[in-house]
Short mmCIF file of C-alpha atoms in Angstrom, two decimals:
data_model
loop_
_atom_site.label_atom_id
_atom_site.label_comp_id
_atom_site.label_asym_id
_atom_site.label_seq_id
_atom_site.Cartn_x
_atom_site.Cartn_y
_atom_site.Cartn_z
CA MET A 62 105.27 -68.89 53.78
CA ALA A 63 104.03 -70.29 56.55
CA MET A 64 105.52 -69.17 60.71
CA ARG A 65 105.33 -71.51 63.62
CA ARG A 66 104.08 -69.83 66.95
CA ALA A 67 106.60 -69.64 69.23
CA ALA A 68 105.94 -71.83 72.28
CA GLY A 69 105.13 -70.29 75.93
CA SER A 70 103.13 -67.66 77.17
CA SER A 71 105.36 -65.23 78.67
CA ALA A 72 107.76 -65.70 75.71
CA ILE A 73 105.36 -65.02 73.64
CA ARG A 74 104.44 -61.55 75.35
CA SER A 75 108.08 -60.80 75.82
CA LEU A 76 108.68 -61.35 71.92
CA PHE A 77 105.83 -59.71 70.75
CA SER A 78 106.65 -56.34 73.11
CA SER A 79 109.72 -56.17 71.61
CA THR A 80 108.19 -56.77 68.29
CA PHE A 81 105.80 -53.82 68.40
CA SER A 82 108.65 -51.28 69.89
CA ARG A 83 110.73 -52.19 67.18
CA ASN A 84 107.95 -52.16 64.84
CA LEU A 85 105.99 -48.66 65.74
CA HIS A 86 105.25 -46.71 63.00
CA VAL A 87 104.77 -42.64 63.26
CA SER A 88 103.14 -41.13 60.13
CA GLY A 89 106.33 -38.92 58.61
CA GLU A 90 108.49 -40.48 61.30
CA LYS A 91 112.22 -40.07 59.25
CA LYS A 92 114.33 -43.03 59.02
CA LYS A 93 118.43 -43.91 58.78
CA ILE A 94 118.57 -46.54 56.12
CA VAL A 95 122.48 -48.04 55.32
CA GLY A 96 123.34 -49.66 52.31
CA VAL A 97 126.23 -52.17 52.22
CA PHE A 98 127.05 -53.10 48.41
CA TYR A 99 130.07 -53.61 46.42
CA LYS A 100 131.93 -50.66 44.68
CA GLY A 101 131.24 -50.28 41.12
CA ASN A 102 134.21 -48.12 40.58
CA GLU A 103 134.88 -47.43 36.86
CA TYR A 104 132.39 -49.76 36.13
CA ALA A 105 129.40 -47.79 37.52
CA LYS A 106 128.86 -45.49 34.75
CA LEU A 107 129.11 -47.96 32.29
CA ASN A 108 125.40 -48.94 31.82
CA PRO A 109 122.71 -46.91 34.14
CA ASP A 110 120.98 -49.95 35.22
CA PHE A 111 124.26 -51.34 37.11
CA VAL A 112 121.98 -50.47 40.55
CA GLY A 113 123.30 -53.14 42.64
CA CYS A 114 127.08 -50.96 43.39
CA VAL A 115 127.93 -48.38 45.96
CA GLU A 116 127.11 -45.97 43.05
CA GLY A 117 123.66 -46.80 41.98
CA ALA A 118 122.80 -47.27 45.52
CA LEU A 119 119.19 -49.50 44.46
CA GLY A 120 118.51 -46.47 42.26
CA ILE A 121 116.42 -45.12 45.28
CA ARG A 122 118.94 -42.61 47.27
CA GLN A 123 116.54 -39.41 45.40
CA TRP A 124 113.44 -41.35 46.16
CA LEU A 125 114.56 -41.50 50.07
CA GLU A 126 116.05 -38.04 50.27
CA SER A 127 112.77 -36.52 49.49
CA GLN A 128 110.99 -37.89 51.76
CA GLY A 129 113.48 -36.82 54.50
CA HIS A 130 115.06 -40.29 54.90
CA GLN A 131 118.74 -40.74 55.55
CA TYR A 132 120.49 -42.92 53.36
CA ILE A 133 124.26 -43.88 53.81
CA VAL A 134 125.54 -46.32 51.33
CA THR A 135 129.09 -48.26 51.66
CA ASP A 136 131.28 -50.78 50.87
CA ASP A 137 132.99 -50.78 54.61
CA LYS A 138 131.57 -53.34 56.57
CA GLU A 139 134.12 -55.14 58.54
CA GLY A 140 135.84 -54.24 62.08
CA PRO A 141 135.18 -51.92 64.64
CA ASP A 142 135.99 -48.95 62.57
CA SER A 143 133.92 -49.36 59.77
CA GLU A 144 131.90 -47.34 58.23
CA LEU A 145 128.66 -49.97 58.73
CA GLU A 146 129.81 -50.25 62.18
CA ARG A 147 129.75 -46.26 63.15
CA ASN A 148 126.07 -46.46 61.52
CA ILE A 149 124.90 -49.22 63.07
CA PRO A 150 123.39 -47.72 66.93
CA ASP A 151 121.08 -45.24 65.44
CA ALA A 152 120.06 -46.96 62.12
CA HIS A 153 116.64 -48.13 61.41
CA VAL A 154 117.12 -50.17 58.23
CA ILE A 155 120.16 -52.16 57.00
CA ILE A 156 119.93 -53.16 53.38
CA SER A 157 122.50 -55.69 52.27
CA THR A 158 122.87 -58.53 49.23
CA PRO A 159 124.42 -61.58 49.38
CA PHE A 160 127.17 -61.12 46.94
CA HIS A 161 129.26 -58.69 49.88
CA PRO A 162 127.09 -59.31 52.52
CA ALA A 163 127.10 -57.05 55.45
CA TYR A 164 127.27 -59.63 58.12
CA VAL A 165 124.70 -58.64 60.98
CA THR A 166 125.76 -60.53 64.40
CA ALA A 167 123.84 -61.01 67.64
CA GLU A 168 127.32 -58.03 68.76
CA ARG A 169 125.88 -55.91 66.11
CA ILE A 170 122.28 -56.34 66.67
CA LYS A 171 122.71 -55.63 70.51
CA LYS A 172 124.22 -52.19 70.05
CA ALA A 173 121.14 -50.76 66.93
CA LYS A 174 118.86 -49.95 69.51
CA ASN A 175 116.53 -48.27 66.68
CA LEU A 176 116.75 -51.08 64.05
CA GLU A 177 113.80 -52.63 62.84
CA LEU A 178 114.17 -53.97 59.47
CA LEU A 179 116.97 -56.09 57.62
CA LEU A 180 116.57 -56.03 53.96
CA THR A 181 118.07 -58.55 51.75
CA ALA A 182 118.64 -56.99 47.98
CA GLY A 183 118.79 -60.26 46.31
CA ILE A 184 118.01 -64.08 47.66
CA GLY A 185 119.27 -65.60 50.99
CA SER A 186 119.70 -63.92 54.70
CA ASP A 187 121.91 -66.40 56.21
CA HIS A 188 124.20 -63.43 57.25
CA ILE A 189 121.80 -62.34 59.56
CA ASP A 190 121.78 -63.95 62.84
CA LEU A 191 118.56 -64.86 62.61
CA LYS A 192 117.94 -65.58 65.76
CA ALA A 193 119.31 -62.38 67.31
CA ALA A 194 116.85 -60.79 64.99
CA ALA A 195 113.79 -62.29 66.17
CA ALA A 196 114.38 -62.27 69.61
CA ALA A 197 115.07 -58.44 69.53
CA GLY A 198 111.67 -57.81 67.15
CA ILE A 199 113.47 -57.10 64.30
CA THR A 200 111.69 -58.19 60.94
CA VAL A 201 114.01 -59.56 58.39
CA ALA A 202 112.54 -59.92 54.71
CA GLU A 203 114.39 -60.36 51.35
CA VAL A 204 113.40 -60.41 47.48
CA THR A 205 111.93 -64.01 47.16
CA GLY A 206 112.26 -64.57 43.43
CA SER A 207 114.04 -61.93 41.97
CA ASN A 208 117.15 -63.40 40.76
CA VAL A 209 115.48 -67.06 40.25
CA VAL A 210 115.62 -66.83 36.40
CA SER A 211 119.66 -65.56 36.98
CA VAL A 212 121.17 -68.59 39.21
CA ALA A 213 119.44 -71.36 37.58
CA GLU A 214 120.70 -70.24 34.26
CA ASP A 215 123.81 -69.51 35.64
CA GLU A 216 123.94 -73.14 37.23
CA LEU A 217 123.17 -74.77 33.58
CA MET A 218 126.36 -73.03 31.99
CA ARG A 219 128.33 -74.16 34.81
CA ILE A 220 127.26 -77.98 34.44
CA LEU A 221 128.43 -77.56 30.69
CA ILE A 222 131.48 -76.20 31.28
CA LEU A 223 132.14 -78.78 33.50
CA ILE A 224 130.69 -81.97 31.78
CA ARG A 225 132.60 -80.67 28.09
CA ASN A 226 135.97 -79.61 30.29
CA PHE A 227 135.79 -76.10 28.78
CA LEU A 228 138.13 -74.39 30.90
CA PRO A 229 141.37 -76.05 29.24
CA GLY A 230 140.29 -75.03 26.62
CA TYR A 231 139.68 -71.22 26.74
CA HIS A 232 143.36 -71.65 28.46
CA GLN A 233 144.48 -73.19 25.75
CA ALA A 234 143.60 -70.06 23.25
CA VAL A 235 144.78 -67.42 25.66
CA ASN A 236 147.93 -69.10 25.78
CA GLY A 237 148.50 -69.50 22.42
CA GLU A 238 148.41 -74.06 22.67
CA TRP A 239 146.77 -76.34 20.70
CA ASN A 240 146.46 -79.66 22.56
CA VAL A 241 143.08 -81.37 21.60
CA ALA A 242 144.01 -84.57 23.93
CA GLY A 243 144.32 -82.76 26.73
CA ILE A 244 140.83 -81.50 26.51
CA ALA A 245 138.94 -84.56 24.85
CA HIS A 246 140.13 -86.85 27.34
CA ARG A 247 137.87 -85.98 29.76
CA ALA A 248 134.86 -84.30 28.08
CA TYR A 249 131.68 -85.61 27.83
CA ASP A 250 127.94 -85.42 26.43
CA LEU A 251 125.31 -84.12 29.57
CA GLU A 252 122.26 -85.76 27.25
CA GLY A 253 121.82 -89.59 29.63
CA LYS A 254 123.85 -88.19 32.55
CA THR A 255 122.38 -88.05 36.16
CA VAL A 256 121.55 -84.82 37.22
CA GLY A 257 120.64 -84.47 41.18
CA THR A 258 119.72 -81.04 42.62
CA VAL A 259 120.08 -80.89 46.44
CA GLY A 260 117.24 -79.04 47.14
CA ALA A 261 114.05 -78.12 45.00
CA GLY A 262 113.02 -74.24 45.34
CA ARG A 263 112.28 -71.82 42.74
CA ILE A 264 115.86 -72.27 41.37
CA GLY A 265 115.90 -75.83 41.73
CA LYS A 266 112.52 -76.30 39.85
CA LEU A 267 113.75 -73.99 37.24
CA LEU A 268 116.25 -75.71 37.21
CA LEU A 269 115.24 -79.06 36.57
CA GLN A 270 113.18 -77.60 33.38
CA ARG A 271 115.59 -75.40 31.97
CA LEU A 272 117.18 -79.36 31.70
CA LYS A 273 114.51 -81.53 30.79
CA PRO A 274 116.10 -80.63 26.37
CA PHE A 275 119.38 -82.04 27.27
CA ASN A 276 117.32 -85.34 27.86
CA CYS A 277 119.26 -86.33 31.27
CA ASN A 278 117.82 -88.73 33.67
CA LEU A 279 116.70 -85.81 37.00
CA LEU A 280 116.68 -86.63 40.40
CA TYR A 281 116.06 -84.22 43.31
CA PHE A 282 116.12 -83.95 46.98
CA ASP A 283 114.04 -81.82 48.65
CA ARG A 284 112.01 -81.83 52.33
CA ILE A 285 109.05 -81.32 50.65
CA ARG A 286 108.01 -83.34 47.88
CA MET A 287 106.87 -80.52 44.64
CA ASP A 288 103.18 -81.29 42.64
CA PRO A 289 102.89 -84.55 41.26
CA GLY A 290 101.66 -83.05 38.32
CA LEU A 291 104.75 -80.64 38.20
CA GLU A 292 107.31 -83.43 38.63
CA LYS A 293 105.57 -85.48 35.35
CA GLU A 294 105.92 -82.74 33.54
CA ILE A 295 109.11 -82.27 34.62
CA GLY A 296 110.38 -85.97 34.58
CA ALA A 297 111.86 -85.47 37.76
CA LYS A 298 111.86 -88.41 40.15
CA PHE A 299 112.05 -87.34 44.00
CA GLU A 300 114.53 -89.10 46.32
CA GLU A 301 113.87 -89.58 49.70
CA ASP A 302 117.36 -90.21 51.34
CA LEU A 303 120.06 -87.89 49.64
CA ASP A 304 122.66 -90.79 50.62
CA ALA A 305 120.97 -92.91 48.59
CA MET A 306 120.70 -90.23 45.94
CA LEU A 307 124.23 -89.59 45.49
CA PRO A 308 126.26 -92.54 44.11
CA LYS A 309 123.26 -92.55 41.38
CA CYS A 310 124.77 -88.52 40.43
CA ASP A 311 127.07 -87.72 37.59
CA VAL A 312 126.32 -83.88 38.60
CA ILE A 313 124.96 -82.61 41.55
CA VAL A 314 123.85 -78.86 41.98
CA ILE A 315 123.50 -77.66 45.48
CA ASN A 316 120.13 -75.70 45.88
CA THR A 317 119.45 -75.35 49.76
CA PRO A 318 119.27 -72.56 51.67
CA LEU A 319 122.05 -72.39 54.29
CA THR A 320 120.55 -73.06 57.72
CA GLU A 321 121.79 -74.32 60.92
CA GLN A 322 121.01 -78.28 59.42
CA THR A 323 123.26 -77.38 55.76
CA ARG A 324 125.99 -75.71 57.60
CA GLY A 325 128.75 -78.00 56.59
CA LEU A 326 126.43 -80.59 54.87
CA PHE A 327 128.74 -81.49 52.14
CA ASP A 328 131.76 -83.11 54.37
CA LYS A 329 134.28 -85.36 53.47
CA ASP A 330 132.00 -88.65 54.82
CA LYS A 331 129.03 -87.17 52.28
CA ILE A 332 131.36 -86.68 49.06
CA SER A 333 133.09 -89.94 49.71
CA LYS A 334 129.32 -91.15 48.81
CA CYS A 335 129.34 -89.41 45.66
CA LYS A 336 130.36 -91.01 42.40
CA LYS A 337 134.13 -90.77 42.00
CA GLY A 338 134.39 -88.48 38.92
CA VAL A 339 130.78 -86.59 40.34
CA LEU A 340 131.01 -82.90 39.13
CA ILE A 341 129.78 -80.22 41.14
CA VAL A 342 127.37 -76.99 41.08
CA ASN A 343 126.71 -74.50 43.78
CA ASN A 344 125.60 -71.63 43.42
CA ALA A 345 123.61 -71.87 46.94
CA ARG A 346 125.78 -70.72 49.89
CA GLY A 347 129.87 -71.75 50.58
CA ALA A 348 129.65 -72.51 54.03
CA ILE A 349 127.08 -75.81 52.70
CA MET A 350 130.42 -77.08 51.84
CA ASP A 351 133.28 -78.13 53.86
CA THR A 352 135.95 -76.18 52.34
CA GLN A 353 138.97 -78.52 52.63
CA ALA A 354 137.13 -81.73 52.09
CA VAL A 355 135.98 -79.95 48.59
CA ALA A 356 139.54 -78.92 48.17
CA ASP A 357 141.27 -82.89 49.13
CA ALA A 358 138.73 -84.35 46.63
CA CYS A 359 139.10 -82.56 43.86
CA SER A 360 143.09 -83.36 44.21
CA ASN A 361 142.45 -86.86 44.88
CA GLY A 362 140.04 -87.44 41.57
CA HIS A 363 137.01 -88.16 43.59
CA VAL A 364 135.38 -84.94 42.59
CA ALA A 365 136.29 -84.49 38.97
CA GLY A 366 135.25 -80.91 38.93
CA TYR A 367 134.00 -77.82 41.06
CA SER A 368 131.83 -74.96 39.99
CA GLY A 369 130.15 -72.05 41.63
CA ASP A 370 130.13 -68.67 42.88
CA VAL A 371 129.96 -68.95 46.60
CA TRP A 372 132.55 -68.86 49.21
CA PHE A 373 132.36 -68.18 52.98
CA PRO A 374 133.69 -65.77 54.15
CA GLN A 375 132.72 -63.54 51.36
CA PRO A 376 134.48 -61.45 49.77
CA ALA A 377 137.35 -64.74 50.01
CA PRO A 378 140.55 -64.24 51.28
CA LYS A 379 143.23 -64.60 48.01
CA ASP A 380 144.69 -67.89 50.19
CA HIS A 381 141.33 -69.67 50.07
CA PRO A 382 141.80 -73.19 49.24
CA TRP A 383 139.49 -73.19 46.11
CA ARG A 384 140.94 -70.60 44.54
CA TYR A 385 144.44 -73.36 43.71
CA MET A 386 142.06 -76.79 43.31
CA PRO A 387 142.45 -78.56 40.12
CA ASN A 388 139.55 -78.83 37.86
CA HIS A 389 137.40 -75.46 39.33
CA ALA A 390 135.72 -73.04 37.36
CA MET A 391 134.63 -70.79 40.32
CA THR A 392 133.71 -67.07 39.98
CA PRO A 393 133.16 -64.27 42.48
CA HIS A 394 129.66 -64.29 44.03
CA VAL A 395 127.65 -63.23 40.10
CA SER A 396 125.01 -65.56 39.67
CA GLY A 397 122.82 -63.56 40.83
CA THR A 398 123.58 -60.22 40.72
CA THR A 399 122.90 -60.32 36.63
CA ILE A 400 121.54 -56.38 35.61
CA ASP A 401 117.86 -58.01 35.18
CA ALA A 402 118.15 -59.27 38.57
CA GLN A 403 119.31 -55.79 40.41
CA LEU A 404 116.14 -53.88 38.82
CA ARG A 405 113.91 -56.51 40.03
CA TYR A 406 115.52 -56.67 43.49
CA ALA A 407 115.86 -52.97 43.56
CA ALA A 408 112.10 -52.78 42.45
CA GLY A 409 111.45 -55.07 45.74
CA VAL A 410 113.21 -53.24 47.89
CA LYS A 411 112.04 -49.65 47.09
CA ASP A 412 108.23 -51.59 47.61
CA MET A 413 109.58 -53.66 50.93
CA LEU A 414 110.56 -50.12 52.01
CA ASP A 415 107.33 -48.36 50.63
CA ARG A 416 105.48 -50.64 52.57
CA HIS A 417 107.27 -50.45 56.06
CA PHE A 418 107.30 -46.45 55.98
CA LYS A 419 103.29 -47.16 55.63
CA GLY A 420 103.40 -49.67 57.90
CA GLU A 421 101.70 -52.11 55.85
CA ASP A 422 103.16 -55.69 55.85
CA PHE A 423 105.50 -56.97 52.64
CA PRO A 424 104.48 -60.17 50.25
CA GLU A 425 104.46 -63.02 52.87
CA GLN A 426 107.10 -64.72 51.03
CA ASN A 427 109.74 -62.25 51.50
CA TYR A 428 109.58 -62.78 54.96
CA ILE A 429 112.33 -64.60 56.98
CA VAL A 430 111.69 -63.07 60.11
CA LYS A 431 108.15 -62.09 61.15
CA GLU A 432 107.07 -61.18 64.63
CA GLY A 433 109.78 -63.00 66.43
CA GLN A 434 109.28 -66.19 64.46
CA LEU A 435 111.80 -67.67 61.75
CA ALA A 436 110.67 -68.97 57.95
CA SER A 437 110.03 -72.54 57.47
CA GLN A 438 113.35 -73.09 56.31
CA TYR A 439 114.92 -71.31 58.65
CA ARG A 440 114.29 -73.60 61.33
#
C-alpha cells in the first residue's frame, strides 16, 4: 500500500523520532497485550473454533503467555472505570475487532505511554483516531483480506432477502399466518435489475463477481478504476460520478471504508438522488449513512428496504432508529465474523504479533498507519 511522505523537514524529524521511540524492540522484552472482544457466554463452548470471543481470545493466550507476555482479554471497554481504560496506561498492544470495537480516541492515546501497536482482528480501523495514532508514532494494522469472502457472501444474501421480500414471509410462518399477497406485492427477481456498489475494493469486486451469474446490470463507483481485463470479465461498468450512478440503481451496496470523506455521505440529499423504491445494503460502516435520513426514507417509502449489520455506535443502543424503521433486515455486526473468518483473522493477528516482537515488518497491505503516515484510503 503506497504511503505518502509527510510534509516539512521538522515535522518529519519529530514524527520519526516519535515513531522510533514507540517501536524500539528489545530482544526478549515482555509486552502487555490487551484484547477487546465480545463475550461468547453460553455459546463459547459449543465450537472449539469460536476464537473471536473473549473466551476464545483468538486462540493465542497459551502462545503469548509461554513467551512471558501478559495477555488481558475483556469486553469491558466503555467509560473511565472500564477494564480497557484501567489497562491503557501500560499496554504495549491493543487488539480489537470491528464487531465489538474498542474506541481508541486521542484522549486514550495520550494516556497510553507504552503503546506501540493497535491491531484490528478483521477489517476496518475507524474505531481508532488514526491521526492521533500517527502523531504518537503508533503503528496501526489490520488483517487485510481476512473476511472478504464472508462479507461479500453476506451482502449477496441481503440483496436476495430484500428483493424477494423474504422477511414478511418468514414472520408469517413464525406467527402462524398465511397471506401470499402480503409478500408477493413487492417481491421481484434479481435478474435484470441494476446493482451498483459504492466502492469496489476487495469486497466490492468479489460481490460483483458473485452477482454475475444472476444476469444483473452491474455498476461500480470507486476512486480507482479496476483493471480493464477484470472489469470486462465481471461485466461491470465504471461510473465516474456517484450522483449520476445512484438514480440508475435498483440496488445499492455500500463497500467503501469510513473516512473523513465518507462519514455521513448518504445524507438526505444523497438518498434523494436514489431511485424511488431503491434497496440499500450496507455492511461497510453505519456512520457512512445519516441515521435519521435512512429511517425517514424507509418510513416514507423512498427506500423500499434497508439491510446491513453495521451501526453507529456499536453495540447499537436499544432506541436506535434503525431497529424500528419499516422494511429493514438489520442484524448485529456479524457478516465478517463467521467461524472461517475468525480463524483467518486470528492467524493474521498471531503472525503480526510474532513479527512485531521480532522487529519485522508486516505485509505492506496490512498497514493503516506506518511510520506516521496513513494508508491512502484514509487520507
